[in-house]
mmCIF file with all atom_site columns, C-alpha atoms in Angstrom:
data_model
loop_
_atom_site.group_PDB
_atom_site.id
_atom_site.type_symbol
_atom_site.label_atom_id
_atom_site.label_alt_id
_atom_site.label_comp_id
_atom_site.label_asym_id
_atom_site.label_entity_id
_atom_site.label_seq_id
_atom_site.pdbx_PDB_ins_code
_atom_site.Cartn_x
_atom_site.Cartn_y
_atom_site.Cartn_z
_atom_site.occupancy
_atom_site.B_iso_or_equiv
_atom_site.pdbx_formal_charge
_atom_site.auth_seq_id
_atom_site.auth_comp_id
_atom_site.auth_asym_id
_atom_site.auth_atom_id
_atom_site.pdbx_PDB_model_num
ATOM 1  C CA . UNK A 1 1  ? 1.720   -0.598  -6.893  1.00 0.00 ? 1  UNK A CA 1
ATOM 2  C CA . UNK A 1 2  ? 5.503   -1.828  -6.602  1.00 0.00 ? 2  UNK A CA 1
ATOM 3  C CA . UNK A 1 3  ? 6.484   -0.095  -9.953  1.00 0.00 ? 3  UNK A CA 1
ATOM 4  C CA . UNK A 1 4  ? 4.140   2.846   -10.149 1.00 0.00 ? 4  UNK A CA 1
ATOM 5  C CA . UNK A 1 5  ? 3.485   4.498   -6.733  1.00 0.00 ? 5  UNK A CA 1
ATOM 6  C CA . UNK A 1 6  ? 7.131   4.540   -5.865  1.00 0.00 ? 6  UNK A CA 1
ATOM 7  C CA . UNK A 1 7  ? 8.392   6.025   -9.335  1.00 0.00 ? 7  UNK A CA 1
ATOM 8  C CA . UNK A 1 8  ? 5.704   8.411   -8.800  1.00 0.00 ? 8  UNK A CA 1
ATOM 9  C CA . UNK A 1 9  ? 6.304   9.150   -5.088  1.00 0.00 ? 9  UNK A CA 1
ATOM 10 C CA . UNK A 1 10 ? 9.847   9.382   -5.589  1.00 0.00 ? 10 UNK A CA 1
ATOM 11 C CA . UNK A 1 11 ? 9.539   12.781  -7.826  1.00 0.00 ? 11 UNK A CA 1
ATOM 12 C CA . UNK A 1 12 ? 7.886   14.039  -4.972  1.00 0.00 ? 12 UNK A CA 1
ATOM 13 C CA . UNK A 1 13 ? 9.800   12.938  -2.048  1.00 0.00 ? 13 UNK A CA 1
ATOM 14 C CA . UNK A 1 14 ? 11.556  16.057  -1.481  1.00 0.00 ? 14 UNK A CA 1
ATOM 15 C CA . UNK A 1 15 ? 8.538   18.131  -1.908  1.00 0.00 ? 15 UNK A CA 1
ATOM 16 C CA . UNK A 1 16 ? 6.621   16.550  0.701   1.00 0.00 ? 16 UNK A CA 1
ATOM 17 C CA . UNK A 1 17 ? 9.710   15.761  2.409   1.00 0.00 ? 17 UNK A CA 1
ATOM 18 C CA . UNK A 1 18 ? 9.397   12.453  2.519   1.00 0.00 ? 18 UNK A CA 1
ATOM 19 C CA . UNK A 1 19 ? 12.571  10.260  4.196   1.00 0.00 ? 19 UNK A CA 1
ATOM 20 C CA . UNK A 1 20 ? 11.122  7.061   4.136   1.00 0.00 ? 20 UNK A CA 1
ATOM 21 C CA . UNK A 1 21 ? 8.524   4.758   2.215   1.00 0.00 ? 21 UNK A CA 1
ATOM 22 C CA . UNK A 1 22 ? 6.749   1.439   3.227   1.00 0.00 ? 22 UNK A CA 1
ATOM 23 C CA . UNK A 1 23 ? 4.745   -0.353  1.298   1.00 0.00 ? 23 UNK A CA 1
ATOM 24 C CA . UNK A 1 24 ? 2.995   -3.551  2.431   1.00 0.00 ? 24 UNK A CA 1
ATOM 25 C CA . UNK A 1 25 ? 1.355   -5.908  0.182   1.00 0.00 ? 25 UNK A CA 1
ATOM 26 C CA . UNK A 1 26 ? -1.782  -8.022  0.663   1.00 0.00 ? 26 UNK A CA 1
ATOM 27 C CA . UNK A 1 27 ? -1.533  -11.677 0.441   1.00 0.00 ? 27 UNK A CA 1
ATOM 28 C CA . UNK A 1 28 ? -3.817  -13.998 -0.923  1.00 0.00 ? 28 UNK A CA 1
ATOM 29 C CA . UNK A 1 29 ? -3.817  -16.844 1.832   1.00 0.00 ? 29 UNK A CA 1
ATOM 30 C CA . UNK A 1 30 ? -7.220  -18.623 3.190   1.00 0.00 ? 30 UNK A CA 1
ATOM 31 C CA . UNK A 1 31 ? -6.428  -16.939 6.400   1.00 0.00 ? 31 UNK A CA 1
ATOM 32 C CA . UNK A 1 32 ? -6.524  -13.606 5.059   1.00 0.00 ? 32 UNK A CA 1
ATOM 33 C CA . UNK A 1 33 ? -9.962  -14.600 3.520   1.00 0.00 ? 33 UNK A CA 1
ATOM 34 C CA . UNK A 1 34 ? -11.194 -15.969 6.723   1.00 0.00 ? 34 UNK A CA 1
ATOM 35 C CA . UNK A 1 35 ? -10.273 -12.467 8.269   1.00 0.00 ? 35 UNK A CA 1
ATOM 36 C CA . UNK A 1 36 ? -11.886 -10.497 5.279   1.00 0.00 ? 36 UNK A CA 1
ATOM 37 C CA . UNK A 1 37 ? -15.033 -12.544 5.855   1.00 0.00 ? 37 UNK A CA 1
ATOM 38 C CA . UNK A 1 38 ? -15.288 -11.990 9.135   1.00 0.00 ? 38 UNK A CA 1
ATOM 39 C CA . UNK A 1 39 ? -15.305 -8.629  8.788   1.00 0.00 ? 39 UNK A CA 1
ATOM 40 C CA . UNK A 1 40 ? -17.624 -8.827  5.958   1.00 0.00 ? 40 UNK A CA 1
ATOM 41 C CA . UNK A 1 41 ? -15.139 -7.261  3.791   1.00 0.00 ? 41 UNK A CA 1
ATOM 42 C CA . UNK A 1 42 ? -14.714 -7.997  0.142   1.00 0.00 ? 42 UNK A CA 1
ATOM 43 C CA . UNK A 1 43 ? -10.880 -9.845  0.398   1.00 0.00 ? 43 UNK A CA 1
ATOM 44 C CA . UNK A 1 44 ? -9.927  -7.304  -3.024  1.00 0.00 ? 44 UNK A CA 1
ATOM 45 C CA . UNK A 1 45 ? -10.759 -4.227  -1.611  1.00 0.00 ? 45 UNK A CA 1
ATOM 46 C CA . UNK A 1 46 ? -7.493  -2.949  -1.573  1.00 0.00 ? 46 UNK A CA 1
ATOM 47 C CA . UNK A 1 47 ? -4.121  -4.663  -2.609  1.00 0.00 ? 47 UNK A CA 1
ATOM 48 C CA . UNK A 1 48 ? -1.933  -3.257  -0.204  1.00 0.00 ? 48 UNK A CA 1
ATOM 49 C CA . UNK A 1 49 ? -1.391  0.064   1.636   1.00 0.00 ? 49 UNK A CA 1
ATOM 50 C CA . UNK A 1 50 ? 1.797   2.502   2.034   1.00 0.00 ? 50 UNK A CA 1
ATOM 51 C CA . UNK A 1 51 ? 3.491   4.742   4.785   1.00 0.00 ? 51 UNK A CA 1
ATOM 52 C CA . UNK A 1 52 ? 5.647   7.497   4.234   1.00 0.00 ? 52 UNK A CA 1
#
């Protein structure tokens, strides 16, 4: 995600005028498991989400 979706968003950026980029990573910690299980979520559904 780090080294692709950045590179890639960062062509774009002006296009979609785009002045700032988050990303936040998943971490693979019992507690996040315990939450994913709660939920009844698979815990590597997704590795991480971004904001821009």
């Amino acid at each position: 995600m780090l080294n692709h979706h950045g590179p890639l968003l960062q062509k774009f950026a002006s296009f979609y005028k785009v002045y700032r980029y988050v990303q936040s990573h998943t971490i693979d910690t019992a507690l996040n498991k315990a939450v994913c299980d709660s939920r009844g979520m698979l815990s590597n559904e997704y590795n991480g989400v971004a904001e821009f």
